[in-house]
Coordinates of C-alpha atoms and ligand atoms in Angstrom, one line a residue:
Chain A
M724 CA 36.9 -13.7 32.2
S725 CA 37.4 -10.9 30.0
K726 CA 33.7 -9.1 29.9
R727 CA 33.2 -10.5 26.0
L728 CA 33.9 -14.1 27.4
K729 CA 31.4 -13.8 29.9
Q730 CA 28.7 -12.6 27.2
N731 CA 29.5 -15.5 24.9
L732 CA 29.5 -18.0 27.1
A733 CA 26.2 -16.6 28.7
A734 CA 24.9 -17.1 25.2
Y735 CA 25.4 -20.2 24.8
G736 CA 24.0 -21.0 28.1
M737 CA 20.7 -20.0 26.7
V738 CA 20.8 -21.7 23.4
I739 CA 22.4 -25.5 25.0
P740 CA 19.4 -26.2 26.2
A741 CA 16.9 -26.0 22.8
F742 CA 20.2 -27.7 20.7
L743 CA 20.4 -30.5 23.1
V744 CA 16.4 -30.7 23.2
V745 CA 16.1 -30.9 18.9
M746 CA 19.6 -33.5 18.9
L747 CA 17.8 -36.2 21.2
T748 CA 14.7 -35.5 19.9
V749 CA 14.5 -34.8 15.9
T750 CA 18.2 -35.5 15.0
Y751 CA 18.9 -38.5 16.8
P752 CA 15.8 -40.4 15.4
I753 CA 15.9 -39.0 12.2
I754 CA 19.8 -41.0 11.8
S755 CA 18.6 -43.8 13.5
A756 CA 15.7 -43.9 11.8
V757 CA 17.9 -43.6 8.4
I758 CA 20.6 -46.3 9.6
Q759 CA 17.1 -48.9 10.3
S760 CA 16.2 -48.2 6.2
F761 CA 19.2 -49.3 5.5
Q762 CA 19.3 -52.6 7.3
D763 CA 18.5 -55.8 6.9
E764 CA 15.7 -57.3 9.2
K765 CA 17.4 -59.9 10.0
T766 CA 20.9 -60.0 9.6
G767 CA 21.2 -56.3 10.1
A768 CA 23.2 -56.6 6.7
F769 CA 23.5 -53.2 4.5
T770 CA 20.4 -53.5 1.6
L771 CA 18.9 -51.6 -0.5
D772 CA 15.8 -54.1 0.2
N773 CA 13.7 -52.1 2.0
Y774 CA 13.2 -49.2 -0.2
A775 CA 13.0 -51.2 -3.5
Y776 CA 9.5 -52.9 -2.0
F777 CA 8.0 -49.6 -2.1
F778 CA 8.9 -49.2 -5.4
T779 CA 8.2 -52.3 -6.6
E780 CA 5.6 -54.0 -4.5
P781 CA 2.2 -52.9 -7.1
A782 CA 0.1 -52.0 -3.7
Q783 CA 3.0 -49.6 -2.1
L784 CA 3.2 -47.8 -5.7
K785 CA -0.7 -47.3 -5.8
N786 CA 0.1 -45.8 -2.1
L787 CA 1.9 -43.9 -3.1
L788 CA 0.7 -42.6 -6.4
F789 CA -2.2 -41.7 -5.1
T790 CA -1.2 -39.8 -1.9
L791 CA 0.6 -37.4 -4.1
F792 CA -2.6 -37.7 -6.1
V793 CA -4.7 -36.5 -3.1
V794 CA -2.1 -34.0 -1.8
F795 CA -1.5 -32.3 -5.4
V796 CA -5.0 -32.0 -5.9
T797 CA -5.7 -30.2 -1.9
V798 CA -2.9 -28.0 -2.4
A799 CA -4.0 -27.1 -5.6
I800 CA -7.8 -26.2 -4.9
A801 CA -6.8 -25.2 -0.8
I802 CA -4.4 -22.5 -3.0
V803 CA -6.9 -21.5 -5.5
V804 CA -9.8 -21.0 -3.0
A805 CA -7.9 -19.5 -0.1
Y806 CA -6.3 -16.9 -2.2
L807 CA -10.2 -16.2 -3.5
L808 CA -11.2 -15.5 -0.5
A809 CA -8.3 -13.6 0.8
L810 CA -8.4 -11.3 -2.3
Y811 CA -12.0 -10.6 -1.4
L812 CA -10.8 -10.3 2.0
R813 CA -8.6 -7.5 1.0
F814 CA -10.7 -5.5 -1.2
T815 CA -14.0 -5.8 0.1
K816 CA -15.0 -3.5 3.1
S817 CA -18.5 -4.7 3.3
K818 CA -20.1 -5.7 6.8
I819 CA -20.2 -9.4 5.6
A820 CA -16.8 -9.7 4.4
K821 CA -15.7 -8.3 7.9
T822 CA -17.9 -10.8 9.3
I823 CA -16.1 -13.5 6.7
G824 CA -12.7 -12.3 8.0
T825 CA -13.3 -13.3 12.0
L826 CA -14.7 -16.4 11.2
Y827 CA -13.1 -18.3 8.2
L828 CA -10.7 -19.2 11.3
V829 CA -13.1 -20.6 13.0
P830 CA -12.6 -24.4 11.8
R831 CA -9.3 -24.7 12.6
F832 CA -10.4 -24.5 16.2
V833 CA -12.4 -27.6 16.2
P834 CA -10.6 -30.3 17.0
A835 CA -9.7 -32.4 14.3
M836 CA -11.4 -35.8 15.2
C837 CA -14.6 -33.6 15.5
A838 CA -14.4 -32.2 12.2
V839 CA -13.8 -35.4 10.9
Y840 CA -16.7 -37.5 12.4
A841 CA -18.8 -34.1 11.7
M842 CA -18.4 -34.5 7.8
I843 CA -19.0 -38.3 8.4
T844 CA -21.8 -37.6 9.1
I845 CA -23.0 -35.4 6.8
I846 CA -21.1 -37.1 3.7
R847 CA -21.5 -40.9 4.2
D848 CA -24.1 -42.7 1.7
S849 CA -26.9 -42.7 4.8
G850 CA -26.0 -39.2 6.1
L851 CA -27.2 -35.7 5.8
I852 CA -27.0 -34.9 2.3
N853 CA -28.9 -38.5 1.7
R854 CA -31.5 -37.6 4.0
I855 CA -32.6 -34.7 3.0
G856 CA -32.1 -35.9 -1.0
L857 CA -34.7 -38.8 0.2
L858 CA -37.0 -35.8 1.4
F859 CA -37.6 -35.0 -2.1
G860 CA -38.0 -38.1 -3.0
M861 CA -34.1 -39.0 -4.9
D862 CA -31.3 -41.2 -3.4
I863 CA -28.2 -39.3 -3.3
K864 CA -25.5 -41.3 -2.6
L865 CA -22.1 -39.3 -2.7
G866 CA -19.6 -42.3 -2.6
M867 CA -17.5 -40.3 -1.0
M868 CA -16.7 -42.5 2.0
Y869 CA -13.4 -44.8 1.6
H870 CA -12.6 -42.4 -1.4
A871 CA -10.3 -39.7 -2.5
S872 CA -13.1 -37.1 -2.9
G873 CA -13.6 -37.8 0.9
I874 CA -10.3 -37.4 1.9
I875 CA -9.6 -34.1 -0.1
T876 CA -13.2 -32.0 0.8
M877 CA -11.7 -33.3 5.1
N878 CA -8.2 -31.3 3.7
L879 CA -9.3 -28.7 2.2
W880 CA -11.7 -27.8 5.6
F881 CA -8.4 -27.9 7.2
N882 CA -6.4 -26.4 4.9
I883 CA -8.4 -23.7 3.3
P884 CA -8.7 -21.2 6.2
F885 CA -4.2 -21.9 7.2
A886 CA -3.3 -20.6 3.5
A887 CA -6.4 -17.9 3.5
M888 CA -4.4 -16.6 6.8
M889 CA -1.3 -16.8 5.8
I890 CA -1.8 -15.3 2.3
T891 CA -4.5 -12.3 3.8
A892 CA -1.4 -11.1 5.7
G893 CA 0.5 -10.9 2.2
L894 CA -1.8 -9.4 0.9
G895 CA -2.7 -7.1 3.7
A896 CA 1.2 -5.6 2.8
I897 CA 0.4 -4.6 -0.4
P898 CA 0.0 -0.8 0.3
D899 CA -4.0 0.7 -1.2
S900 CA -1.4 3.2 -2.5
I901 CA 0.3 0.9 -5.8
I902 CA -3.0 -0.5 -6.4
E903 CA -4.4 3.0 -6.6
G904 CA -1.3 4.4 -8.8
A905 CA -2.3 1.5 -11.2
R906 CA -6.1 2.1 -11.7
D907 CA -4.8 5.5 -12.4
V908 CA -2.5 4.9 -15.2
G909 CA -5.4 3.2 -16.7
A910 CA -4.9 -0.8 -15.0
G911 CA -8.0 -2.0 -15.4
K912 CA -8.5 -4.6 -12.5
F913 CA -7.9 -7.4 -14.4
K914 CA -4.2 -6.0 -15.4
T915 CA -4.0 -4.4 -11.7
F916 CA -3.7 -8.0 -10.5
T917 CA -1.7 -9.6 -12.8
S918 CA 0.9 -6.4 -12.5
M919 CA 0.9 -5.7 -8.6
I920 CA -1.0 -8.0 -6.7
L921 CA 0.0 -11.5 -7.7
P922 CA 3.8 -10.5 -8.3
L923 CA 3.7 -8.6 -5.1
S924 CA 1.9 -11.5 -2.9
I925 CA 3.5 -14.4 -5.1
K926 CA 5.8 -15.5 -2.3
D927 CA 3.6 -15.6 0.6
V928 CA 1.1 -18.2 -1.7
I929 CA 4.0 -20.2 -2.5
I930 CA 4.7 -20.8 1.2
A931 CA 1.5 -21.2 1.9
A932 CA 1.7 -23.6 -0.8
T933 CA 4.2 -25.3 0.3
F934 CA 2.9 -25.9 4.2
V935 CA -0.3 -27.1 2.8
F936 CA 1.3 -29.7 1.1
M937 CA 3.5 -30.7 3.6
T938 CA 1.1 -30.7 6.4
N939 CA -1.1 -33.4 4.1
V940 CA 1.9 -36.0 3.0
G941 CA 1.9 -37.5 6.5
S942 CA -1.6 -36.9 6.9
F943 CA -2.9 -39.4 9.3
T944 CA -6.8 -38.8 11.3
T945 CA -8.4 -38.2 8.1
P946 CA -7.7 -41.0 5.9
Y947 CA -7.8 -43.1 9.5
L948 CA -11.3 -42.4 9.4
M949 CA -12.3 -41.5 6.1
G950 CA -10.1 -43.9 3.7
G951 CA -10.5 -47.2 2.2
N952 CA -8.3 -50.6 2.0
S953 CA -6.9 -49.5 -0.9
P954 CA -4.7 -47.4 -2.1
K955 CA -4.3 -45.9 1.3
M956 CA -2.5 -42.5 2.2
L957 CA 1.3 -43.4 2.8
G958 CA 0.7 -42.5 6.7
I959 CA -1.8 -45.7 7.3
A960 CA 0.8 -47.6 5.0
L961 CA 3.3 -46.2 7.5
F962 CA 1.0 -47.5 10.1
D963 CA 0.2 -50.6 9.1
Q964 CA 3.8 -51.6 8.6
F965 CA 4.7 -50.4 11.7
N966 CA 1.8 -51.3 14.1
K967 CA 0.3 -54.3 12.3
Y968 CA 3.1 -56.3 10.6
L969 CA 5.7 -54.8 12.8
A970 CA 8.6 -54.3 10.2
Y971 CA 10.3 -51.5 11.6
N972 CA 13.2 -51.5 8.9
R973 CA 10.6 -50.8 5.8
S974 CA 8.7 -48.6 8.4
A975 CA 12.2 -46.7 8.7
A976 CA 12.6 -46.3 5.0
L977 CA 9.3 -45.5 4.4
S978 CA 9.6 -42.3 6.8
V979 CA 12.9 -41.6 5.2
I980 CA 10.7 -41.5 1.6
M981 CA 7.9 -39.3 3.1
F982 CA 11.1 -37.6 4.7
L983 CA 12.0 -36.8 1.1
I984 CA 9.0 -35.9 -0.3
C985 CA 8.4 -33.4 2.3
S986 CA 12.1 -31.9 2.3
V987 CA 11.6 -31.1 -1.6
S988 CA 8.2 -28.8 -0.4
A989 CA 11.0 -27.9 2.6
G990 CA 13.6 -26.9 0.0
V991 CA 11.0 -25.4 -2.1
Y992 CA 10.1 -22.5 1.0
I993 CA 13.5 -22.1 1.9
Y994 CA 14.2 -21.2 -1.6
T995 CA 11.4 -18.4 -1.5
N996 CA 12.1 -17.5 1.8
L997 CA 16.4 -17.0 1.0
K998 CA 15.7 -15.8 -2.4
E999 CA 15.5 -11.6 -2.3
Q1000 CA 13.6 -10.3 -5.4
D1001 CA 15.8 -8.1 -7.2
W1002 CA 13.9 -5.4 -5.6
E1003 CA 13.5 -6.2 -1.8
K1004 CA 18.1 -5.9 -2.3
Q1005 CA 18.6 -1.7 -0.9
Chain B
M1210 CA -10.1 37.7 -17.6
M1211 CA -10.9 36.1 -20.3
S1212 CA -14.6 35.1 -20.7
D1213 CA -14.4 32.7 -23.7
R1214 CA -12.0 30.5 -22.1
K1215 CA -13.0 26.9 -21.8
I1216 CA -14.2 25.1 -18.2
K1217 CA -12.0 22.0 -18.4
L1218 CA -13.5 20.9 -14.9
Q1219 CA -16.6 21.4 -12.6
I1220 CA -17.3 20.5 -9.2
K1221 CA -20.7 21.4 -8.3
D1222 CA -21.9 21.7 -5.0
M1223 CA -19.6 18.3 -4.3
T1224 CA -19.5 16.6 -0.9
K1225 CA -17.7 13.8 0.7
K1226 CA -18.3 12.6 4.4
Y1227 CA -16.2 9.7 5.5
D1228 CA -17.7 7.2 8.1
N1229 CA -16.4 9.1 11.2
G1230 CA -17.8 12.9 9.8
D1231 CA -14.3 14.0 8.4
G1232 CA -14.9 15.8 5.1
V1233 CA -15.4 18.0 2.8
E1234 CA -19.2 19.7 2.2
H1235 CA -21.2 22.6 -0.5
I1236 CA -17.9 22.3 -3.2
N1237 CA -18.1 23.8 -6.1
L1238 CA -15.5 25.0 -8.3
D1239 CA -14.8 26.2 -12.2
V1240 CA -11.3 25.4 -13.5
Y1241 CA -10.4 26.7 -17.3
E1242 CA -8.3 24.7 -19.7
G1243 CA -4.6 25.6 -18.9
E1244 CA -4.9 26.5 -15.5
I1245 CA -3.0 25.4 -12.6
V1246 CA -5.1 25.9 -9.8
T1247 CA -4.1 25.3 -6.2
F1248 CA -5.8 24.1 -3.5
L1249 CA -3.5 25.8 -0.4
G1250 CA -4.7 25.3 2.5
P1251 CA -3.1 23.2 6.0
S1252 CA -3.3 20.1 7.3
G1253 CA -6.4 18.2 7.4
C1254 CA -8.5 20.5 5.8
G1255 CA -9.3 18.1 2.5
K1256 CA -7.5 18.8 -0.1
S1257 CA -6.5 15.4 -0.7
T1258 CA -10.1 14.4 -0.5
I1259 CA -11.5 16.5 -3.1
L1260 CA -8.2 15.5 -5.6
R1261 CA -8.6 12.1 -4.7
T1262 CA -12.5 12.2 -5.3
I1263 CA -11.5 13.6 -8.7
G1264 CA -9.1 11.3 -9.7
G1265 CA -12.2 8.7 -8.7
F1266 CA -10.2 6.9 -5.8
L1267 CA -13.1 7.9 -3.2
D1268 CA -16.5 8.5 -4.3
V1269 CA -18.5 11.2 -4.2
T1270 CA -21.5 11.3 -1.0
S1271 CA -23.3 13.9 -3.4
G1272 CA -23.0 16.7 -6.1
D1273 CA -21.0 16.0 -9.4
I1274 CA -17.8 16.8 -11.1
T1275 CA -17.4 17.5 -15.0
I1276 CA -14.4 17.1 -17.3
D1277 CA -15.4 18.8 -20.2
G1278 CA -18.8 18.7 -19.6
K1279 CA -19.0 15.0 -19.1
S1280 CA -20.2 14.0 -15.4
I1281 CA -17.2 11.5 -13.9
V1282 CA -18.6 10.5 -10.9
A1283 CA -19.3 6.9 -12.5
L1284 CA -16.4 6.3 -14.2
P1285 CA -13.1 4.2 -11.9
P1286 CA -9.9 5.6 -12.0
E1287 CA -8.8 4.2 -14.9
K1288 CA -11.5 5.1 -17.3
R1289 CA -11.0 9.2 -16.5
P1290 CA -8.3 11.0 -18.6
T1291 CA -6.7 12.5 -15.2
A1292 CA -3.0 11.5 -13.9
M1293 CA -3.0 11.6 -10.4
V1294 CA 1.0 12.2 -8.4
F1295 CA 0.3 10.9 -4.4
Q1296 CA 0.8 12.2 -1.7
S1297 CA 2.5 9.2 -0.8
Y1298 CA 4.2 9.1 -4.5
N1299 CA 3.8 5.1 -4.3
L1300 CA 5.9 3.9 -7.1
W1301 CA 5.4 0.2 -7.9
P1302 CA 7.9 -1.6 -5.4
H1303 CA 8.7 -4.6 -8.1
M1304 CA 9.3 -2.6 -11.3
T1305 CA 12.2 -0.8 -12.1
I1306 CA 12.1 2.5 -13.2
Y1307 CA 11.5 2.1 -16.9
E1308 CA 9.0 -0.5 -16.0
N1309 CA 7.4 1.5 -13.7
L1310 CA 7.2 4.8 -16.7
A1311 CA 6.6 2.5 -19.1
F1312 CA 3.6 0.7 -17.9
G1313 CA 1.3 3.7 -18.2
L1314 CA 2.4 3.7 -22.2
K1315 CA 2.3 -0.1 -23.1
L1316 CA -1.4 0.0 -21.7
R1317 CA -2.7 2.5 -24.0
K1318 CA -0.1 0.5 -27.0
V1319 CA 2.0 3.0 -27.8
P1320 CA 5.0 1.2 -29.8
K1321 CA 8.0 0.6 -27.8
K1322 CA 10.7 2.6 -29.6
T1323 CA 8.3 5.4 -28.9
I1324 CA 8.3 4.8 -25.2
D1325 CA 11.8 4.6 -25.1
E1326 CA 12.2 8.0 -26.6
D1327 CA 9.8 9.2 -24.1
I1328 CA 11.1 8.3 -21.4
K1329 CA 14.8 9.0 -22.1
K1330 CA 13.8 12.8 -22.4
M1331 CA 11.1 12.7 -19.3
L1332 CA 14.3 11.3 -16.9
A1333 CA 16.4 13.8 -18.3
L1334 CA 13.5 16.5 -17.7
V1335 CA 13.2 15.3 -14.1
S1336 CA 17.5 14.6 -13.7
M1337 CA 17.5 11.6 -13.5
S1338 CA 18.8 10.4 -16.5
G1339 CA 20.6 7.0 -16.5
S1340 CA 18.3 5.4 -13.4
E1341 CA 16.6 3.2 -15.9
K1342 CA 17.5 -0.2 -14.2
K1343 CA 17.1 1.2 -10.6
Y1344 CA 14.5 -0.2 -8.0
P1345 CA 12.1 2.4 -6.1
G1346 CA 13.6 1.2 -3.2
Q1347 CA 16.9 1.8 -4.3
L1348 CA 15.9 6.0 -4.4
S1349 CA 15.3 8.6 -2.2
G1350 CA 12.0 9.8 -1.4
G1351 CA 13.2 13.3 -4.1
Q1352 CA 14.6 10.7 -5.9
Q1353 CA 11.1 8.7 -6.1
Q1354 CA 9.1 11.6 -6.1
R1355 CA 10.8 12.9 -9.7
I1356 CA 9.8 9.6 -10.7
A1357 CA 6.7 9.7 -9.7
I1358 CA 6.1 13.1 -11.6
A1359 CA 7.8 11.2 -14.3
R1360 CA 5.4 8.7 -15.0
S1361 CA 2.4 11.3 -15.0
L1362 CA 3.7 13.9 -17.3
L1363 CA 4.6 10.8 -19.8
L1364 CA 0.9 10.2 -20.0
K1365 CA 0.3 14.1 -21.2
P1366 CA -3.0 13.6 -19.2
S1367 CA -5.1 16.4 -20.1
L1368 CA -5.6 17.0 -16.0
L1369 CA -3.0 16.8 -14.0
L1370 CA -3.4 16.2 -10.1
L1371 CA -0.7 16.8 -8.0
D1372 CA -1.3 16.1 -4.2
E1373 CA 2.3 17.8 -2.7
P1374 CA 4.2 16.9 -5.3
F1375 CA 7.5 18.3 -3.9
S1376 CA 7.2 18.0 -0.6
A1377 CA 10.4 15.8 -0.3
L1378 CA 12.4 17.9 -2.2
D1379 CA 15.1 20.2 -0.6
A1380 CA 14.8 24.0 -1.7
K1381 CA 17.1 24.2 -4.7
I1382 CA 15.6 21.2 -7.0
R1383 CA 11.9 22.3 -5.6
Q1384 CA 12.5 26.1 -6.8
Q1385 CA 13.4 24.3 -10.3
M1386 CA 10.7 21.6 -10.1
R1387 CA 8.4 24.5 -10.3
E1388 CA 9.6 26.5 -13.7
E1389 CA 9.8 22.7 -15.1
L1390 CA 6.4 22.1 -13.7
K1391 CA 5.3 25.4 -15.4
K1392 CA 6.7 25.3 -18.5
I1393 CA 5.5 21.9 -19.1
Q1394 CA 2.0 22.8 -18.1
S1395 CA 2.3 25.9 -20.7
D1396 CA 4.3 23.6 -23.2
L1397 CA 1.4 20.5 -22.9
G1398 CA -1.2 22.8 -22.6
I1399 CA -2.5 20.9 -19.4
T1400 CA -4.8 21.6 -17.0
V1401 CA -3.2 21.0 -13.4
I1402 CA -4.8 21.2 -10.2
F1403 CA -2.4 21.3 -7.1
V1404 CA -2.0 20.6 -3.8
T1405 CA 0.4 22.7 -1.1
H1406 CA -0.2 23.6 2.3
D1407 CA 2.9 26.1 1.1
Q1408 CA 1.6 29.8 0.1
E1409 CA 5.3 30.8 -1.5
E1410 CA 4.4 27.8 -3.0
A1411 CA 1.0 28.4 -4.4
M1412 CA 1.9 32.0 -5.0
A1413 CA 4.9 30.9 -7.1
L1414 CA 3.0 28.3 -9.7
S1415 CA -0.5 29.0 -9.9
H1416 CA -3.2 31.1 -11.9
C1417 CA -5.7 30.8 -9.7
I1418 CA -5.0 29.7 -5.7
V1419 CA -8.1 28.1 -3.5
V1420 CA -7.5 28.5 0.1
M1421 CA -9.6 26.0 2.2
N1422 CA -10.0 25.3 5.7
K1423 CA -11.8 22.9 7.7
G1424 CA -13.0 21.4 4.5
K1425 CA -14.4 25.1 2.8
F1426 CA -13.4 27.1 0.8
D1427 CA -12.7 30.5 2.3
Q1428 CA -11.2 32.2 -1.1
I1429 CA -10.9 31.1 -4.8
G1430 CA -8.8 34.2 -6.4
T1431 CA -5.7 34.8 -7.9
P1432 CA -2.8 35.0 -6.4
A1433 CA -2.8 39.3 -6.2
E1434 CA -6.2 38.7 -5.5
I1435 CA -5.9 36.7 -1.9
Y1436 CA -2.7 38.4 -1.4
D1437 CA -3.8 41.3 -2.2
N1438 CA -7.5 41.2 -0.6
P1439 CA -8.1 38.3 2.0
Q1440 CA -11.5 38.0 2.0
T1441 CA -11.4 36.2 5.7
L1442 CA -8.9 36.1 8.4
H1443 CA -7.5 32.9 7.9
V1444 CA -6.8 34.2 4.3
A1445 CA -5.3 36.9 6.1
S1446 CA -3.5 34.8 8.1
F1447 CA -2.3 32.1 6.2
I1448 CA -0.8 33.7 3.0
G1449 CA 2.1 35.9 3.0
E1450 CA 3.1 37.7 6.4
M1451 CA 0.7 40.0 8.2
N1452 CA 0.4 41.9 11.1
F1453 CA -3.4 42.5 12.8
I1454 CA -3.9 45.0 15.1
K1455 CA -6.9 45.2 17.2
Q1456 CA -9.2 48.0 17.0
A1457 CA -12.3 49.4 18.9
N1458 CA -13.9 49.2 15.8
G1459 CA -12.8 46.1 14.3
T1460 CA -8.7 44.2 13.2
I1461 CA -6.7 45.8 11.1
A1462 CA -4.6 43.4 8.9
V1463 CA -2.1 44.9 7.2
R1464 CA 0.9 43.8 5.5
P1465 CA 4.5 44.6 6.9
E1466 CA 5.7 46.3 3.9
D1467 CA 2.4 48.7 3.7
I1468 CA 3.6 50.6 6.8
V1469 CA 5.0 53.5 6.5
V1470 CA 7.2 54.3 9.6
E1471 CA 8.4 57.3 10.7
K1472 CA 10.6 58.2 13.6
G1473 CA 8.5 60.7 16.8
A1474 CA 5.1 59.8 17.7
G1475 CA 1.8 61.6 17.0
K1476 CA 2.7 61.8 12.8
G1477 CA 0.2 58.8 12.0
D1478 CA -2.5 57.3 12.4
L1479 CA -0.9 55.2 15.1
D1480 CA 1.7 55.4 18.0
A1481 CA 4.6 52.8 19.1
T1482 CA 7.9 51.8 20.5
V1483 CA 10.6 50.1 18.8
R1484 CA 11.4 46.1 19.8
T1485 CA 13.5 45.0 17.4
I1486 CA 15.4 45.8 14.4
M1487 CA 17.1 43.1 12.2
L1488 CA 18.7 43.7 9.1
M1489 CA 17.7 41.3 6.0
G1490 CA 19.7 42.4 3.3
H1491 CA 18.4 44.9 1.3
Y1492 CA 15.4 45.9 3.9
V1493 CA 15.2 46.3 7.9
S1494 CA 12.5 44.0 9.2
L1495 CA 11.4 46.8 12.4
T1496 CA 8.7 45.2 14.8
V1497 CA 7.0 47.9 17.3
Q1498 CA 4.7 47.2 20.1
H1499 CA 1.4 48.9 19.7
G1500 CA -0.9 48.9 23.1
D1501 CA -1.0 45.0 23.4
D1502 CA 0.2 43.6 19.7
V1503 CA 3.7 43.4 18.1
V1504 CA 3.6 45.0 14.4
K1505 CA 6.2 43.5 12.3
C1506 CA 7.3 46.3 9.6
F1507 CA 9.3 46.6 6.9
I1508 CA 11.4 49.6 5.8
D1509 CA 14.2 50.8 4.2
R1510 CA 18.0 51.3 5.4
D1511 CA 18.2 55.1 5.4
I1512 CA 14.9 54.9 8.2
S1513 CA 16.2 51.9 10.2
G1514 CA 19.7 53.7 10.8
Q1515 CA 17.7 56.9 12.8
L1516 CA 15.8 53.8 14.7
K1517 CA 17.2 52.4 18.2
E1518 CA 15.0 50.1 20.5
N1519 CA 12.7 51.7 22.7
D1520 CA 12.1 54.5 20.2
A1521 CA 9.1 55.8 20.1
V1522 CA 7.6 56.1 15.6
S1523 CA 4.2 56.6 14.2
L1524 CA 2.7 54.7 11.8
K1525 CA 1.1 55.4 8.5
I1526 CA -1.1 51.9 8.2
G1527 CA -1.5 51.7 3.9
K1528 CA -3.1 49.4 1.9
H1529 CA -5.0 47.1 4.5
T1530 CA -8.3 45.3 5.6
T1531 CA -10.6 45.8 8.3
F1532 CA -12.5 42.6 10.0
P1533 CA -15.2 42.5 12.8
N1534 CA -13.9 42.0 15.7
T1535 CA -15.4 38.6 17.0
Ligands
LIG1617 N1 -10.1 7.5 4.8 C1 -10.1 8.3 6.3 N2 -11.2 8.2 6.7 C2 -11.9 9.3 7.3 N3 -11.1 10.0 7.5 C3 -10.4 10.9 6.7 C4 -10.2 9.6 5.6 N4 -9.2 9.9 5.2 C5 -9.2 12.0 5.5 N5 -10.1 11.7 6.6 C6 -10.2 12.7 7.6 O1 -10.3 13.7 6.2 C7 -9.9 15.0 6.4 C8 -9.3 15.6 5.4 O2 -8.3 15.0 4.9 P1 -7.1 14.8 3.8 O3 -6.4 14.2 3.5 O4 -8.1 15.3 2.7 O5 -6.3 16.6 4.2 P2 -5.3 17.4 3.6 O6 -5.8 18.6 3.3 O7 -5.0 16.5 2.1 O8 -4.3 17.1 4.8 P3 -2.7 16.8 4.5 O9 -2.0 18.2 3.8 O10 -1.8 16.6 5.7 O11 -2.4 15.9 3.1 C9 -9.1 14.8 7.7 O12 -9.8 15.4 9.0 C10 -8.9 13.7 8.1 O13 -8.7 12.9 9.4
LIG1618 MG1 -3.7 15.6 1.9

C-alpha cells in the first residue's frame, strides 16, 4: 500500500464514525419526516393536506403568526440590548463595567426550568411585583402570564447574555487604534460608531441575530410553562399534534415548516459567514 | 535664536502615570511655530506617551498642555487642532485608500471636487498614485505608512504628531520621505512633533531635539548643540559615535573625528596601541587600545598608511566633554 493511500484511509477512518452518527441521528429522521409529511394519515397516499391544515385552519395560522411575532420581537429587543451592553463593556474601563462583564453570563448557568419558575413567581398576578405593589396600596396586575409579553421577557433573559457574548467577542477584535484614528481626524462619538464600529461589527450582530432567531422558533420550555392556550407557540402546537392528537403526519408537516423557517436564518448565517467583504480579501 | 517666535505648543509640568506606575514625569517643553521637534530616546522611554497626551488619547495625571495659548487637556481628540500618524499606522481596514483619505475631509465638509484633487496630489507626493481603490490589507507595511502620513497631511493640521512614521520604510524611501516631510512642513508652515529612536533621523530632520531617557528629558537643543555639547552620559552615548575614556578625574567623552592620531608614543595626551584598521571609503576607522578602553578614531588615509596593527600611537584629544566618574 502506498503511503498516500494509507494516509487517506486513516483520514476516512477518523471521519466515518462522525459521518455515521450524523446520518443516523440527523439525516435519516429528517428524510423520513419529510416523506411522512406528504403522506395521508390513513392511506399513506401522497397529499398536501398536512401542510394545508397549518395554513388554512385559523387557529393554526394564528399559532404560526404568533410564533413569528414573538420570535421577531425577541430578536429585535435582544440584539439591541445586547449590542448596547457589549458596547458598554467594550468601551468602559470602570470597575462596574468589569463586574458586569463577569456577571452578565450568569443567567446562562441557571437551568431553564428554574429560571422560568423564578420569573413566574415574580411576574404573575399574585407574584412578587404584585405583592410589593400591595405594600404601597397598589394592586398591580401585569397580565404577563399566558401572554406574549411573558414569553418574550423570559426569552430575553436567556438570549441577551448569549447575544452579548457573541457581539462582545466581535467588538473586542476592533483595535482601539482604529477608533483613535477616527477621533483624531475629527469624528465625534456618533460618527465613529456609524463609520467604524458598526461596519466592523455588523457581521457578528447578524450572526448573533440568526442564532437567537433559530433557538426561539422551536422553543418549548418557556411557552409550555408560561404560554396561554391560544394562540400557542409552534413548539407547543407540535407537542399537541404529536402527543395529544397522535397526528404523526401533521406533526411531520409542522416539523418541516419549522425547519424551513429556521433554514431562512441558517441561510442568512451561512451567507454572512461565507461572504468575504471586499476588504477581507487579501 | 530669534526671540519673537510664537510658541505653538507648551507643555507645563505635565505628568502622566499609568496604573502600573510607568509613564512620564514633570515634562516641560516649548515648541515654536513652524518647527520640527523630535523626541529621541530608547524604546519604552515615554515618547509615545507624551505624543498621545498631546493628541488627546491619554489624560494627563497633572500639569497642562496648551496650543496657541489655550489649554487643550480637557478637549477630546476630535476637538484638538492636531493630527497624528500612529506608530501602528491604523488605517481603517473596511475603507478603500480613497475613503481613508477622504474621511476627515468629508467631516470638514470639503467639496467633493476639492477632495478628489487634494487626494490625487497627496498620493503623488507619497508615491502611491493609483492606489485609491485598494484596501489597506492589500498594501505592504511601508505603503500603509505612507497612506497614513498622507491622511494626516491632507487635513493640514496646525500641529502634526508623527509617531515613528518611517519605521516600516526601507532606507531609500525613508530618506525620500524625510526630505518630503521637511519640504511639506516648510511649505505649509506647520509645526511638527516627530518621534523616533533613530538618532540619525533626528539629526537630519529636526530644528530641535529632545533626548529622553526613562520618562524624563535629558537634554533639549538644536542638533548641533546636542551633538557638540551632550550634557549627560546618556545623551553622549545615544547621539552619534562617542568614545568614553576613563581617567582618574572623570570620563572623557570624545567623538572619533575629534581625536588626532600620531605614530609613536609620548607625543600626545594619551598613549595607545593599534588594534584594527578599517578602510571606510574616503577615511579610515581606526581602533586603538588605551588601558582597558578601546578607542575609535576616524583618520585620514595618509596617516593610516604609516600604521599597522600593534604599533604604538599617541592620541591628541580635541573637542570633548568630561563627565564625573560614577
Ligand atoms: N497603556 C499602558 N499601560 C501601562 N503602561 C504603559 C502603557 N503604555 C505604555 N506603558 C509603559 O510606559 C512606558 C513608556 O511607553 P511608551 O509607549 O511611551 O514608550 P516609547 O518611548 O514610545 O517606546 P517605543 O519606542 O518602543 O515606541 C513603557 O515603560 C511602557 O511599558
Ligand atoms: Mg512608541
